[in-house]
GROMACS .gro file of C-alpha atoms in nm:
model
  367
    1MET     CA    1   0.025  -0.010  -0.003
    2VAL     CA    2   0.153   0.314  -0.117
    3HIS     CA    3   0.099   0.644   0.146
    4GLN     CA    4   0.112   0.977   0.023
    5ARG     CA    5   0.334   1.199   0.237
    6LYS     CA    6   0.208   1.516   0.351
    7VAL     CA    7   0.397   1.778   0.237
    8ALA     CA    8   0.351   2.103   0.492
    9LEU     CA    9   0.368   2.426   0.306
   10ALA     CA   10   0.482   2.758   0.475
   11GLY     CA   11   0.170   2.919   0.554
   12SER     CA   12  -0.033   2.621   0.640
   13ALA     CA   13  -0.288   2.629   0.939
   14HIS     CA   14  -0.126   2.301   1.154
   15LEU     CA   15   0.204   2.500   1.153
   16GLU     CA   16   0.066   2.831   1.283
   17LEU     CA   17  -0.199   2.697   1.514
   18VAL     CA   18  -0.100   2.584   1.853
   19SER     CA   19  -0.343   2.269   1.971
   20GLY     CA   20  -0.437   2.175   2.289
   21VAL     CA   21  -0.402   2.565   2.426
   22VAL     CA   22  -0.722   2.790   2.464
   23GLN     CA   23  -0.740   3.088   2.398
   24LEU     CA   24  -0.898   3.372   2.570
   25ARG     CA   25  -1.042   3.555   2.247
   26PRO     CA   26  -1.037   3.251   1.982
   27GLU     CA   27  -1.122   3.490   1.681
   28ASP     CA   28  -0.823   3.733   1.753
   29ALA     CA   29  -0.607   3.463   1.783
   30MET     CA   30  -0.712   3.254   1.427
   31PHE     CA   31  -0.693   3.600   1.265
   32ASP     CA   32  -0.334   3.674   1.383
   33ALA     CA   33  -0.253   3.304   1.284
   34MET     CA   34  -0.377   3.363   0.958
   35LEU     CA   35  -0.172   3.687   0.913
   36ARG     CA   36   0.172   3.469   1.062
   37GLY     CA   37   0.072   3.204   0.787
   38TRP     CA   38   0.035   3.429   0.495
   39ARG     CA   39   0.372   3.604   0.591
   40ALA     CA   40   0.542   3.252   0.613
   41GLN     CA   41   0.397   3.188   0.246
   42GLN     CA   42   0.540   3.545   0.083
   43LYS     CA   43   0.895   3.491   0.272
   44ALA     CA   44   0.866   3.185   0.097
   45ARG     CA   45   0.813   3.301  -0.278
   46GLY     CA   46   1.097   3.566  -0.134
   47LEU     CA   47   0.887   3.904  -0.139
   48GLN     CA   48   1.075   4.159   0.051
   49ASP     CA   49   0.992   4.257   0.442
   50GLU     CA   50   0.862   4.587   0.288
   51THR     CA   51   0.625   4.459   0.114
   52VAL     CA   52   0.493   4.221   0.346
   53GLU     CA   53   0.429   4.446   0.636
   54ASP     CA   54   0.261   4.674   0.404
   55ARG     CA   55   0.020   4.452   0.310
   56GLU     CA   56  -0.044   4.305   0.626
   57ARG     CA   57  -0.163   4.644   0.779
   58LEU     CA   58  -0.399   4.706   0.487
   59ILE     CA   59  -0.537   4.380   0.555
   60ARG     CA   60  -0.580   4.505   0.964
   61ARG     CA   61  -0.767   4.813   0.807
   62PHE     CA   62  -0.989   4.598   0.593
   63HIS     CA   63  -1.053   4.373   0.899
   64GLU     CA   64  -1.119   4.715   1.089
   65PHE     CA   65  -1.352   4.880   0.833
   66ALA     CA   66  -1.536   4.541   0.801
   67ASN     CA   67  -1.534   4.450   1.184
   68ASP     CA   68  -1.546   4.114   1.090
   69TYR     CA   69  -1.346   3.819   1.060
   70PRO     CA   70  -1.195   3.673   0.703
   71TRP     CA   71  -1.454   3.375   0.813
   72GLN     CA   72  -1.716   3.620   0.813
   73TRP     CA   73  -1.625   3.852   0.501
   74THR     CA   74  -1.828   3.870   0.185
   75PRO     CA   75  -1.832   3.987  -0.150
   76ALA     CA   76  -2.053   4.273   0.020
   77HIS     CA   77  -1.788   4.402   0.297
   78MET     CA   78  -1.586   4.464  -0.053
   79ASP     CA   79  -1.842   4.639  -0.184
   80GLU     CA   80  -1.878   4.877   0.108
   81TRP     CA   81  -1.509   4.914   0.127
   82SER     CA   82  -1.463   5.018  -0.174
   83VAL     CA   83  -1.771   5.292  -0.219
   84CYS     CA   84  -1.574   5.434   0.041
   85LEU     CA   85  -1.222   5.448  -0.085
   86THR     CA   86  -1.365   5.633  -0.409
   87GLY     CA   87  -1.655   5.815  -0.282
   88GLU     CA   88  -1.501   5.921   0.054
   89LYS     CA   89  -1.098   5.927   0.062
   90HIS     CA   90  -1.107   6.007  -0.306
   91LEU     CA   91  -0.824   5.788  -0.394
   92ALA     CA   92  -0.698   5.719  -0.798
   93PRO     CA   93  -0.851   5.406  -0.979
   94SER     CA   94  -0.503   5.294  -0.986
   95THR     CA   95  -0.476   5.304  -0.594
   96ILE     CA   96  -0.806   5.151  -0.535
   97ARG     CA   97  -0.720   4.858  -0.734
   98GLY     CA   98  -0.387   4.783  -0.559
   99TYR     CA   99  -0.600   4.783  -0.220
  100GLN     CA  100  -0.810   4.521  -0.368
  101GLY     CA  101  -0.563   4.313  -0.523
  102ILE     CA  102  -0.418   4.286  -0.168
  103VAL     CA  103  -0.736   4.183   0.004
  104ARG     CA  104  -0.804   3.906  -0.331
  105LEU     CA  105  -0.428   3.786  -0.254
  106PHE     CA  106  -0.532   3.702   0.109
  107SER     CA  107  -0.894   3.565   0.073
  108GLU     CA  108  -0.734   3.346  -0.211
  109PHE     CA  109  -0.474   3.181   0.021
  110VAL     CA  110  -0.723   3.137   0.306
  111ILE     CA  111  -0.926   2.967   0.099
  112ASP     CA  112  -0.666   2.778  -0.025
  113SER     CA  113  -0.753   2.381   0.038
  114ARG     CA  114  -0.358   2.306   0.055
  115TYR     CA  115  -0.294   2.556   0.327
  116GLY     CA  116  -0.593   2.404   0.576
  117TRP     CA  117  -0.748   2.745   0.685
  118VAL     CA  118  -1.114   2.671   0.555
  119PRO     CA  119  -1.168   2.357   0.826
  120ALA     CA  120  -1.007   2.506   1.098
  121CYS     CA  121  -1.241   2.798   1.104
  122GLU     CA  122  -1.524   2.580   1.054
  123ASP     CA  123  -1.414   2.311   1.316
  124ALA     CA  124  -1.355   2.642   1.553
  125PHE     CA  125  -1.666   2.886   1.440
  126GLY     CA  126  -1.844   2.651   1.227
  127ALA     CA  127  -1.778   2.932   0.943
  128PHE     CA  128  -1.539   2.966   0.662
  129PRO     CA  129  -1.363   3.201   0.462
  130VAL     CA  130  -1.469   3.220   0.091
  131ALA     CA  131  -1.365   3.413  -0.244
  132ILE     CA  132  -1.496   3.801  -0.167
  133CYS     CA  133  -1.293   3.981  -0.475
  134HIS     CA  134  -1.454   3.907  -0.846
  135GLU     CA  135  -1.514   4.092  -1.126
  136TRP     CA  136  -1.816   4.281  -1.084
  137ASN     CA  137  -1.695   4.422  -0.741
  138THR     CA  138  -1.282   4.524  -0.783
  139ILE     CA  139  -1.142   4.726  -1.094
  140PRO     CA  140  -1.003   4.617  -1.420
  141HIS     CA  141  -0.697   4.630  -1.501
  142LEU     CA  142  -0.810   4.840  -1.867
  143GLN     CA  143  -0.507   5.101  -1.949
  144ASP     CA  144  -0.129   5.093  -1.964
  145TYR     CA  145  -0.171   5.467  -1.782
  146GLU     CA  146  -0.385   5.526  -1.566
  147GLY     CA  147  -0.247   5.884  -1.440
  148SER     CA  148  -0.374   6.216  -1.450
  149PRO     CA  149  -0.410   6.339  -1.808
  150GLU     CA  150  -0.269   6.630  -1.717
  151ALA     CA  151   0.070   6.498  -1.613
  152ARG     CA  152   0.304   6.627  -1.909
  153PRO     CA  153   0.695   6.711  -1.931
  154PHE     CA  154   0.781   7.022  -1.889
  155THR     CA  155   0.867   7.214  -2.266
  156ARG     CA  156   1.214   7.300  -2.333
  157GLU     CA  157   1.168   7.686  -2.260
  158GLU     CA  158   1.006   7.603  -1.910
  159LEU     CA  159   1.272   7.343  -1.822
  160GLN     CA  160   1.568   7.579  -1.902
  161ARG     CA  161   1.383   7.867  -1.680
  162PHE     CA  162   1.370   7.601  -1.424
  163LEU     CA  163   1.711   7.530  -1.434
  164ASP     CA  164   1.810   7.908  -1.446
  165TYR     CA  165   1.617   7.998  -1.147
  166ALA     CA  166   1.758   7.685  -0.982
  167ASP     CA  167   2.135   7.854  -1.016
  168ASP     CA  168   2.032   8.193  -0.990
  169GLN     CA  169   1.916   8.078  -0.596
  170VAL     CA  170   2.300   7.972  -0.602
  171ASP     CA  171   2.425   8.320  -0.657
  172ARG     CA  172   2.167   8.535  -0.437
  173ALA     CA  173   2.259   8.306  -0.182
  174VAL     CA  174   2.686   8.371  -0.199
  175ARG     CA  175   2.569   8.747  -0.262
  176ALA     CA  176   2.382   8.728   0.063
  177LYS     CA  177   2.631   8.561   0.239
  178ARG     CA  178   2.353   8.297   0.288
  179LYS     CA  179   2.394   7.970   0.499
  180GLY     CA  180   2.241   7.834   0.211
  181ALA     CA  181   2.430   7.824  -0.044
  182LEU     CA  182   2.545   7.533  -0.043
  183ALA     CA  183   2.229   7.358  -0.014
  184ALA     CA  184   2.125   7.506  -0.329
  185TYR     CA  185   2.411   7.453  -0.524
  186ARG     CA  186   2.345   7.078  -0.450
  187ASP     CA  187   1.983   7.103  -0.508
  188ALA     CA  188   2.045   7.249  -0.865
  189THR     CA  189   2.334   7.021  -0.929
  190LEU     CA  190   2.070   6.736  -0.873
  191PHE     CA  191   1.782   6.864  -1.106
  192LYS     CA  192   2.007   6.864  -1.412
  193VAL     CA  193   2.101   6.514  -1.270
  194ILE     CA  194   1.715   6.411  -1.277
  195TYR     CA  195   1.703   6.522  -1.620
  196GLY     CA  196   2.059   6.455  -1.745
  197TRP     CA  197   2.002   6.048  -1.695
  198GLY     CA  198   1.659   6.032  -1.679
  199LEU     CA  199   1.599   5.980  -1.307
  200ARG     CA  200   1.301   5.905  -1.043
  201ARG     CA  201   1.303   6.089  -0.759
  202THR     CA  202   1.381   5.865  -0.488
  203GLU     CA  203   1.635   5.668  -0.744
  204THR     CA  204   1.826   6.020  -0.749
  205SER     CA  205   1.774   6.062  -0.381
  206LYS     CA  206   1.977   5.696  -0.298
  207LEU     CA  207   2.257   5.756  -0.549
  208ASP     CA  208   2.626   5.746  -0.404
  209VAL     CA  209   2.916   5.934  -0.580
  210VAL     CA  210   3.086   5.587  -0.677
  211ASP     CA  211   2.785   5.522  -0.876
  212PHE     CA  212   2.941   5.743  -1.167
  213GLY     CA  213   3.188   5.543  -1.374
  214ARG     CA  214   3.380   5.608  -1.688
  215ASN     CA  215   3.253   5.471  -2.085
  216PRO     CA  216   3.535   5.394  -2.273
  217GLN     CA  217   3.351   5.455  -2.556
  218ALA     CA  218   3.261   5.800  -2.459
  219PRO     CA  219   3.601   5.902  -2.269
  220GLN     CA  220   3.479   6.276  -2.326
  221PHE     CA  221   3.242   6.233  -1.994
  222GLY     CA  222   3.561   6.191  -1.829
  223ARG     CA  223   3.446   5.930  -1.480
  224TYR     CA  224   3.106   6.042  -1.537
  225GLY     CA  225   3.031   5.816  -1.848
  226THR     CA  226   2.818   5.631  -1.688
  227LEU     CA  227   2.551   5.620  -1.393
  228ASN     CA  228   2.527   5.285  -1.204
  229VAL     CA  229   2.197   5.288  -1.112
  230ARG     CA  230   2.123   5.062  -0.797
  231TYR     CA  231   1.743   5.118  -0.685
  232GLY     CA  232   1.591   5.182  -0.975
  233LYS     CA  233   1.162   5.084  -0.990
  234ALA     CA  234   1.101   4.733  -0.829
  235LYS     CA  235   0.888   4.464  -0.892
  236LYS     CA  236   0.618   4.449  -0.662
  237GLY     CA  237   0.759   4.237  -0.396
  238GLN     CA  238   1.107   4.228  -0.548
  239GLN     CA  239   1.483   4.350  -0.487
  240PRO     CA  240   1.498   4.708  -0.647
  241ARG     CA  241   1.633   4.680  -1.078
  242ARG     CA  242   1.974   4.761  -1.139
  243ARG     CA  243   2.060   4.927  -1.484
  244ASN     CA  244   2.314   5.120  -1.607
  245VAL     CA  245   2.204   5.460  -1.784
  246LEU     CA  246   2.491   5.628  -2.017
  247SER     CA  247   2.567   5.982  -2.055
  248VAL     CA  248   2.460   6.171  -2.340
  249MET     CA  249   2.455   6.525  -2.202
  250ASP     CA  250   2.803   6.685  -2.167
  251TRP     CA  251   2.699   6.985  -2.007
  252ALA     CA  252   2.523   6.791  -1.772
  253ALA     CA  253   2.828   6.569  -1.677
  254GLU     CA  254   3.004   6.880  -1.610
  255ALA     CA  255   2.785   6.986  -1.370
  256VAL     CA  256   2.787   6.701  -1.143
  257ALA     CA  257   3.206   6.658  -1.201
  258ASP     CA  258   3.177   7.094  -1.077
  259TYR     CA  259   2.947   6.969  -0.797
  260VAL     CA  260   3.163   6.631  -0.628
  261GLU     CA  261   3.516   6.757  -0.657
  262ASN     CA  262   3.433   7.160  -0.574
  263VAL     CA  263   3.125   7.160  -0.411
  264ARG     CA  264   3.049   6.878  -0.219
  265PRO     CA  265   3.335   6.797   0.035
  266ARG     CA  266   3.285   7.162   0.134
  267PHE     CA  267   2.981   7.034   0.312
  268GLY     CA  268   3.213   6.821   0.559
  269PHE     CA  269   3.143   6.498   0.555
  270PRO     CA  270   3.413   6.316   0.348
  271ASP     CA  271   3.308   5.931   0.425
  272HIS     CA  272   2.967   5.968   0.386
  273PRO     CA  273   2.929   5.774   0.075
  274ALA     CA  274   2.546   5.957  -0.060
  275LEU     CA  275   2.617   6.163  -0.366
  276TRP     CA  276   2.336   6.434  -0.217
  277ILE     CA  277   2.391   6.556   0.166
  278THR     CA  278   2.206   6.746   0.415
  279GLU     CA  279   2.406   6.976   0.612
  280ARG     CA  280   2.422   6.790   0.892
  281GLY     CA  281   2.579   6.454   0.742
  282GLY     CA  282   2.192   6.330   0.611
  283ARG     CA  283   2.149   6.178   0.333
  284LEU     CA  284   1.910   6.406   0.091
  285GLN     CA  285   1.553   6.221   0.094
  286PRO     CA  286   1.241   6.222  -0.146
  287GLY     CA  287   1.000   6.482   0.035
  288SER     CA  288   1.323   6.726   0.040
  289ILE     CA  289   1.293   6.724  -0.322
  290ASN     CA  290   0.956   6.727  -0.378
  291ASP     CA  291   0.976   7.085  -0.158
  292ARG     CA  292   1.291   7.265  -0.338
  293PHE     CA  293   1.137   7.150  -0.662
  294GLU     CA  294   0.759   7.314  -0.576
  295ALA     CA  295   0.918   7.586  -0.424
  296TYR     CA  296   1.081   7.672  -0.774
  297ARG     CA  297   0.815   7.573  -0.987
  298ASP     CA  298   0.546   7.824  -0.771
  299ALA     CA  299   0.795   8.115  -0.763
  300LEU     CA  300   0.842   8.092  -1.133
  301LYS     CA  301   0.463   8.044  -1.185
  302LEU     CA  302   0.462   7.704  -1.385
  303PRO     CA  303   0.161   7.467  -1.405
  304LYS     CA  304   0.085   7.281  -1.118
  305ASP     CA  305   0.060   6.997  -1.316
  306LEU     CA  306   0.413   6.925  -1.349
  307PHE     CA  307   0.609   6.718  -1.040
  308PRO     CA  308   0.949   6.615  -1.041
  309HIS     CA  309   0.880   6.324  -1.225
  310SER     CA  310   0.827   6.577  -1.492
  311ILE     CA  311   1.133   6.636  -1.538
  312ARG     CA  312   1.243   6.230  -1.605
  313HIS     CA  313   0.926   6.243  -1.889
  314SER     CA  314   1.124   6.545  -2.011
  315TYR     CA  315   1.421   6.356  -2.081
  316VAL     CA  316   1.260   6.085  -2.284
  317THR     CA  317   1.019   6.347  -2.504
  318HIS     CA  318   1.345   6.581  -2.574
  319LEU     CA  319   1.573   6.281  -2.684
  320THR     CA  320   1.282   6.108  -2.887
  321GLU     CA  321   1.250   6.493  -3.034
  322ASP     CA  322   1.622   6.507  -3.132
  323GLY     CA  323   1.622   6.165  -3.309
  324VAL     CA  324   1.700   5.899  -3.039
  325ASP     CA  325   1.685   5.545  -3.112
  326ARG     CA  326   1.374   5.417  -2.899
  327ARG     CA  327   1.503   5.106  -2.788
  328PHE     CA  328   1.788   5.315  -2.690
  329ILE     CA  329   1.582   5.517  -2.416
  330GLN     CA  330   1.372   5.226  -2.320
  331GLN     CA  331   1.710   5.097  -2.181
  332GLN     CA  332   1.819   5.406  -2.040
  333VAL     CA  333   1.512   5.481  -1.845
  334GLY     CA  334   1.447   5.120  -1.759
  335HIS     CA  335   1.139   5.051  -1.922
  336GLU     CA  336   1.088   4.648  -1.986
  337CYS     CA  337   0.855   4.734  -2.233
  338ASP     CA  338   0.863   5.026  -2.582
  339SER     CA  339   0.447   5.115  -2.486
  340SER     CA  340   0.545   5.235  -2.126
  341THR     CA  341   0.860   5.474  -2.310
  342ALA     CA  342   0.545   5.617  -2.566
  343ILE     CA  343   0.282   5.684  -2.268
  344TYR     CA  344   0.633   5.897  -2.169
  345THR     CA  345   0.691   6.016  -2.470
  346HIS     CA  346   0.472   6.409  -2.536
  347VAL     CA  347   0.676   6.528  -2.833
  348SER     CA  348   0.623   6.896  -2.940
  349ASP     CA  349   0.394   6.952  -3.267
  350ASP     CA  350   0.714   7.090  -3.465
  351PHE     CA  351   0.809   6.711  -3.371
  352MET     CA  352   0.499   6.591  -3.510
  353ASN     CA  353   0.501   6.813  -3.825
  354THR     CA  354   0.879   6.752  -3.920
  355ALA     CA  355   0.794   6.329  -3.904
  356LEU     CA  356   0.459   6.408  -4.094
  357HIS     CA  357   0.679   6.542  -4.375
  358LYS     CA  358   0.958   6.276  -4.373
  359ALA     CA  359   0.612   6.026  -4.352
  360LEU     CA  360   0.477   6.167  -4.676
  361ALA     CA  361   0.712   6.265  -4.863
  362PRO     CA  362   0.773   5.862  -5.087
  363ALA     CA  363   0.391   5.956  -5.127
  364PHE     CA  364   0.456   6.326  -5.289
  365ALA     CA  365   0.835   6.238  -5.465
  366GLY     CA  366   0.757   6.344  -5.819
  367VAL     CA  367   0.464   6.514  -5.783
   0.00000   0.00000   0.00000
């Protein structure tokens, strides 16, 4: 007679529940055990601690909203929660869909027969968890891009005004002999780096001095010919994705070289690895980048639908207008799909007209 060996999956009920122990609050004990099991299951799949913790916090928030336990949840709870997220909290559809997806993942985990939570709940409470997320009460993903339609890149003239204004703040601080001259110089260089290498805000804040290196194919950039982005946008639950970005703008390389060699040492923290450091020796955080950006944007009376990410959009758009190969741009900004790069591209009317003339030229040849 052949006996099948029962595999103890990480997150199984029989691994998380303590047998023979009378719980003072059995419902809370079961819910906590479910969350421990889900945590173990996700860790076994290699997900990062931050992802797992964020998901658990959301499930606890859903539990508080429903005021019931997972074996009592119904699709109506999901309906009511989604209405609250939309009508009361006014969250973006993509955010709501992300929240719904997390609840769906937890629900699928506790009803999966391989983990044993259904019979455990039924034995303990006479009820069991069921699927609560369905196509009629969750938001489908129908578009590649779901950001605000007002989001756009800088025009070339707007970007020049913005960078010039950032440089002017350095001159004003120096003339006034103010304390913030070094910080103003740092921030002016930082915005040039975001544009010069097409970076995200968080990628920029986490740069270290050693992330710049030489490109033997472009010796004119010196030691600033390539940038190793070590904290690129990660897939859900995974490690940050690395990419190497080649330098293409000589003025941007000159700006960062001047900052690293002549300005950064004056902050007085030679052993700190960060490229962007504060007067107190800390690493400049993304929120501080936002604050300085908004101050400059508002002082120039530029549209409020411009954000730090708009500078990255500008990098893609302007390189496209300049005729740079689309595949090269895609690799530079770390997009897996060309469709993502296309979404970032908002070429000017002049560019579109030029492209149209080139496309129509063969048809009118000899006319």
